[in-house]
mmCIF file of C-alpha atoms in Angstrom:
data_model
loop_
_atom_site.group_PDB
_atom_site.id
_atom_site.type_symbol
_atom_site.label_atom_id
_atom_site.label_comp_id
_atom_site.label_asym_id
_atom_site.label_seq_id
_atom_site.Cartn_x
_atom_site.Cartn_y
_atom_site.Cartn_z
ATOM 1 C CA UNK A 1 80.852 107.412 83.592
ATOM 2 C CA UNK A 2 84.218 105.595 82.648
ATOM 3 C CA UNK A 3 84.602 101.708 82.688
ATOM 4 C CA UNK A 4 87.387 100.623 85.175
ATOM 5 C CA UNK A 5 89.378 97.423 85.776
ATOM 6 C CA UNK A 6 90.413 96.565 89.180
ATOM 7 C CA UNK A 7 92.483 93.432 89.586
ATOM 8 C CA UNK A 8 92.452 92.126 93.663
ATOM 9 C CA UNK A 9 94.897 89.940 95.471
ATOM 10 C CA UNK A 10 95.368 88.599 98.590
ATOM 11 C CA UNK A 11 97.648 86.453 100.197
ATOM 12 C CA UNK A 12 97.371 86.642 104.489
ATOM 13 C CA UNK A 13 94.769 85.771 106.623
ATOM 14 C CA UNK A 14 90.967 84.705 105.173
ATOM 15 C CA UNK A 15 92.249 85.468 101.779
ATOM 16 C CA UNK A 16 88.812 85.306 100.409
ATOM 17 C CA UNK A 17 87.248 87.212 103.016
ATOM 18 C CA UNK A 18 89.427 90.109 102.515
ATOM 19 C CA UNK A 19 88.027 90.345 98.769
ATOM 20 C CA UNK A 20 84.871 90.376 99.502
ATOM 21 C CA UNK A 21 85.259 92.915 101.368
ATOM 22 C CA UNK A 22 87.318 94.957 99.258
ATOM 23 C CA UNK A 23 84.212 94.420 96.462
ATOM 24 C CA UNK A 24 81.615 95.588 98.981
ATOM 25 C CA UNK A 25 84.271 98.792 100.091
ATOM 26 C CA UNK A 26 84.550 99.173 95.973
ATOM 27 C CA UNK A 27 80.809 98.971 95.547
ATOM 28 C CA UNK A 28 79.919 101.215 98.081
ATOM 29 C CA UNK A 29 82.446 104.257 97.414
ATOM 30 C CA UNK A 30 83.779 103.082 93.737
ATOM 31 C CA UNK A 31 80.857 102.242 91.526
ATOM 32 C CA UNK A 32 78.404 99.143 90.530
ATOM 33 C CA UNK A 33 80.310 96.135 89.675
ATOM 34 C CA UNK A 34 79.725 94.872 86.432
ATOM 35 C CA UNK A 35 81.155 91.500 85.871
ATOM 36 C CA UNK A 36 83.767 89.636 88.740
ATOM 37 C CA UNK A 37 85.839 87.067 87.569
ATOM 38 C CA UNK A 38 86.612 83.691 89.260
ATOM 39 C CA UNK A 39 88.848 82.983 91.919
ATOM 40 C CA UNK A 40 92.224 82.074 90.895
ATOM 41 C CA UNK A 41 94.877 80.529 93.398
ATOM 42 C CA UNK A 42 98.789 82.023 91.956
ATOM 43 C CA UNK A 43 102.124 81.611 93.428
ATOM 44 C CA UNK A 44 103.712 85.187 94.693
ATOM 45 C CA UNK A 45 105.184 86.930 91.572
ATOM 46 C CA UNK A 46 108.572 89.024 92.338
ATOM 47 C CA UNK A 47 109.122 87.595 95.025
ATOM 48 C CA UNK A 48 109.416 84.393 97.543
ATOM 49 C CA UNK A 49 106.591 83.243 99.865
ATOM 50 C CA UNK A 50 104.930 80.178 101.049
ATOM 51 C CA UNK A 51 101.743 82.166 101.337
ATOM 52 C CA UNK A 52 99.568 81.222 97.941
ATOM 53 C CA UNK A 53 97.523 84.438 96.190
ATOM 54 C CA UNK A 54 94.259 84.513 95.728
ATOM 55 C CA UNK A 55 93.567 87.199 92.602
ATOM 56 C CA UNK A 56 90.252 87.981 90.564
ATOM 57 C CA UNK A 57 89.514 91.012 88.366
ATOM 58 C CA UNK A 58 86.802 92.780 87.989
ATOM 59 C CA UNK A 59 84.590 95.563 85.900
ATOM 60 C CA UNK A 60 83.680 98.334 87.849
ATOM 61 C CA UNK A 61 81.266 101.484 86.241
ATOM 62 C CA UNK A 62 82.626 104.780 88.076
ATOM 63 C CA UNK A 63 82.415 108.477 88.411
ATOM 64 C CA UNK A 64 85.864 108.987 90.081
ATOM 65 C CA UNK A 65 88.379 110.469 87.682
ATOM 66 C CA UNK A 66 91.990 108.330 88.271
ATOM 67 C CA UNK A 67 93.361 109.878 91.033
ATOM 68 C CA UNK A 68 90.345 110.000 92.784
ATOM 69 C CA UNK A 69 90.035 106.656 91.938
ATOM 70 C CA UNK A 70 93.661 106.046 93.324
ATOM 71 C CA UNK A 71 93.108 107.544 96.506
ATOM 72 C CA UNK A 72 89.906 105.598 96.976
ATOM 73 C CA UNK A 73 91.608 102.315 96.341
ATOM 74 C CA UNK A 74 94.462 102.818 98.643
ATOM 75 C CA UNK A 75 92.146 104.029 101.420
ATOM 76 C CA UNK A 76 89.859 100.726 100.633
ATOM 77 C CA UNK A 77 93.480 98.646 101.140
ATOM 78 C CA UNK A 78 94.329 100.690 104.381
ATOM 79 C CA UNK A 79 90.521 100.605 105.870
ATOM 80 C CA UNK A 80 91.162 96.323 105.478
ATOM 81 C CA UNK A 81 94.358 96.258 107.114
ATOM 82 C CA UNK A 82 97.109 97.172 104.298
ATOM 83 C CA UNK A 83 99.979 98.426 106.180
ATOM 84 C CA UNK A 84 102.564 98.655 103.359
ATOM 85 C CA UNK A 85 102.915 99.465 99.863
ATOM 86 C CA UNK A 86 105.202 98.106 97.417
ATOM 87 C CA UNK A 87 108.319 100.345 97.007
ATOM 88 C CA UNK A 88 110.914 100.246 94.324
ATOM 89 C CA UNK A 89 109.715 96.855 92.886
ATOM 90 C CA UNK A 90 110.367 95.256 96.843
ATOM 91 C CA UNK A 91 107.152 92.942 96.822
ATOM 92 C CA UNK A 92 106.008 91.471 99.798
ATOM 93 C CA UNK A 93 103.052 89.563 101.562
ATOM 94 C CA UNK A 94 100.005 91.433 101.636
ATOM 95 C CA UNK A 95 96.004 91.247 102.929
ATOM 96 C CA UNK A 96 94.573 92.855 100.147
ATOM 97 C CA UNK A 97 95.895 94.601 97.103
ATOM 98 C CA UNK A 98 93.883 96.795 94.746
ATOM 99 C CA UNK A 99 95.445 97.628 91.122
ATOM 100 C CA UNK A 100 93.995 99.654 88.549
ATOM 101 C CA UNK A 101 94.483 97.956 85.343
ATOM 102 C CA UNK A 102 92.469 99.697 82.878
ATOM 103 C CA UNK A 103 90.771 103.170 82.636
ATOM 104 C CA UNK A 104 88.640 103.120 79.743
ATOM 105 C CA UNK A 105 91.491 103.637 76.921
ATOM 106 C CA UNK A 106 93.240 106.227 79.156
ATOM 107 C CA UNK A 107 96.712 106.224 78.567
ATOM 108 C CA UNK A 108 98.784 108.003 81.829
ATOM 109 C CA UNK A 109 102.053 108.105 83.288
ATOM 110 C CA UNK A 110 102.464 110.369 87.065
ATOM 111 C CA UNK A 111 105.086 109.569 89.642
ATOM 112 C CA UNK A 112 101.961 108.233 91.137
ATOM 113 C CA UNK A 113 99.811 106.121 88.629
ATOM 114 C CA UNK A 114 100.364 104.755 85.548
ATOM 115 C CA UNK A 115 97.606 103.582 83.578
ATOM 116 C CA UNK A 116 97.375 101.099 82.012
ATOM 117 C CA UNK A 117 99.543 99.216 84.563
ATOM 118 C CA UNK A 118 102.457 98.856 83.295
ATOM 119 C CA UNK A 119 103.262 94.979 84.067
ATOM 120 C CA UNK A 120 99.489 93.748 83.701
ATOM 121 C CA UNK A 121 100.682 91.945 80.320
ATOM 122 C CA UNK A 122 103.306 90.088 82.129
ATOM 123 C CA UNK A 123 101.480 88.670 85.037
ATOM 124 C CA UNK A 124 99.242 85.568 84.284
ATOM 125 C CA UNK A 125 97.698 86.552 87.786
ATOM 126 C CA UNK A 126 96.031 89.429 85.823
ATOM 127 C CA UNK A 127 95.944 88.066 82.377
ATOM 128 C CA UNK A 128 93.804 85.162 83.229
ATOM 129 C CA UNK A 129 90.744 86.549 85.305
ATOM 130 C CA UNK A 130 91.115 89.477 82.825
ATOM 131 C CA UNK A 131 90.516 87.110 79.907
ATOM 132 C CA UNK A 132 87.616 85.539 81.838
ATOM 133 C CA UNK A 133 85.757 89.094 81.692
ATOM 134 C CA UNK A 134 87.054 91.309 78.680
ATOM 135 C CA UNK A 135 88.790 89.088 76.732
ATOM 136 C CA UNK A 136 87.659 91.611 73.603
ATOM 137 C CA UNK A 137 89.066 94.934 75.538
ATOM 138 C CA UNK A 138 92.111 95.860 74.024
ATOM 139 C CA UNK A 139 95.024 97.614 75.613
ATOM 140 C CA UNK A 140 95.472 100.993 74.785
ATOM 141 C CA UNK A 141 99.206 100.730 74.374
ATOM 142 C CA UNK A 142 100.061 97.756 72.904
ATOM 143 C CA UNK A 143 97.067 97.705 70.536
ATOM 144 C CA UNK A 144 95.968 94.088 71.203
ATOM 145 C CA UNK A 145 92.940 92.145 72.742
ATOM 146 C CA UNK A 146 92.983 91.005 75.962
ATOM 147 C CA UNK A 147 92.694 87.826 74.397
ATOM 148 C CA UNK A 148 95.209 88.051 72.180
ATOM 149 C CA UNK A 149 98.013 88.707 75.096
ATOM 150 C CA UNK A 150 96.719 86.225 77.550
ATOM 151 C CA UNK A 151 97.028 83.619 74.333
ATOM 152 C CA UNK A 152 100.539 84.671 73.707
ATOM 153 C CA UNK A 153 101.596 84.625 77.078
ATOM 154 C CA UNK A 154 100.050 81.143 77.806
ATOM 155 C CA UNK A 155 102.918 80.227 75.464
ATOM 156 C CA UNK A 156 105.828 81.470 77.016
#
């Protein structure tokens, strides 16, 4: 079994209705969820939108190696009504968006998944419910709590 963090956003329609669904789709064909963070409200990040975020991470125990993991996720963000994914950094609005963060202490790079993701230090959006839940985890690259980044970046 490998430990797995997911981080969840939405920013159309019943924002929060759209992640609970995605957590019963994860439960169901991901793994048992072992701690959810909080709800947190966050502007769009890369882009402009009047349509608010809402974002939460969570711990998830699973059995799926990373791809399989991948493949799950994206089908979970399709099955809710994810018509789009982002391409060449072009962000837009979106129901329901399904990152892997974390992958025990996995460290990948594919034309089709890095872990861990690669801007999940620079997004307070991940930082934040991250902290809430692991905020001893530390990231396999950069060698550093989860606490320790969220504190720094809280600075900037």
């Amino acid at each position: 079994m490998s430990f797995v963090y997911l981080g969840l956003g939405s920013n159309l329609g019943d924002k929060r209705k759209n992640i609970k669904e995605a957590l019963a789709l994860i439960t169901e064909r991901v793994g048992n969820i072992l701690a959810l963070s909080g709800f947190y409200e966050t502007s769009p990040w890369g882009y402009d939108s009047p349509e608010k975020y809402l974002n939460a991470v969570m711990k998830v125990e699973t059995e799926l190696k990373p791809e399989e993991l991948l493949f799950v996720t994206q089908d979970i963000e399709r099955k809710i009504g994810r018509r789009e994914k982002t391409v060449n950094g072009k962000y837009h609005d979106r129901i329901i968006d399904i990152d892997i963060l974390l992958y025990d202490d996995l460290i990948m790079h594919t034309p089709k998944l890095t872990i861990p993701h690669s801007l999940m230090h620079q997004r307070m959006f991940v930082l934040q419910p991250l902290f809430e839940i692991a905020p001893d985890v530390v990231h396999p690259i950069l060698g550093k709590t989860i606490a320790d980044i969220y504190k720094a970046y809280a600075q900037t």
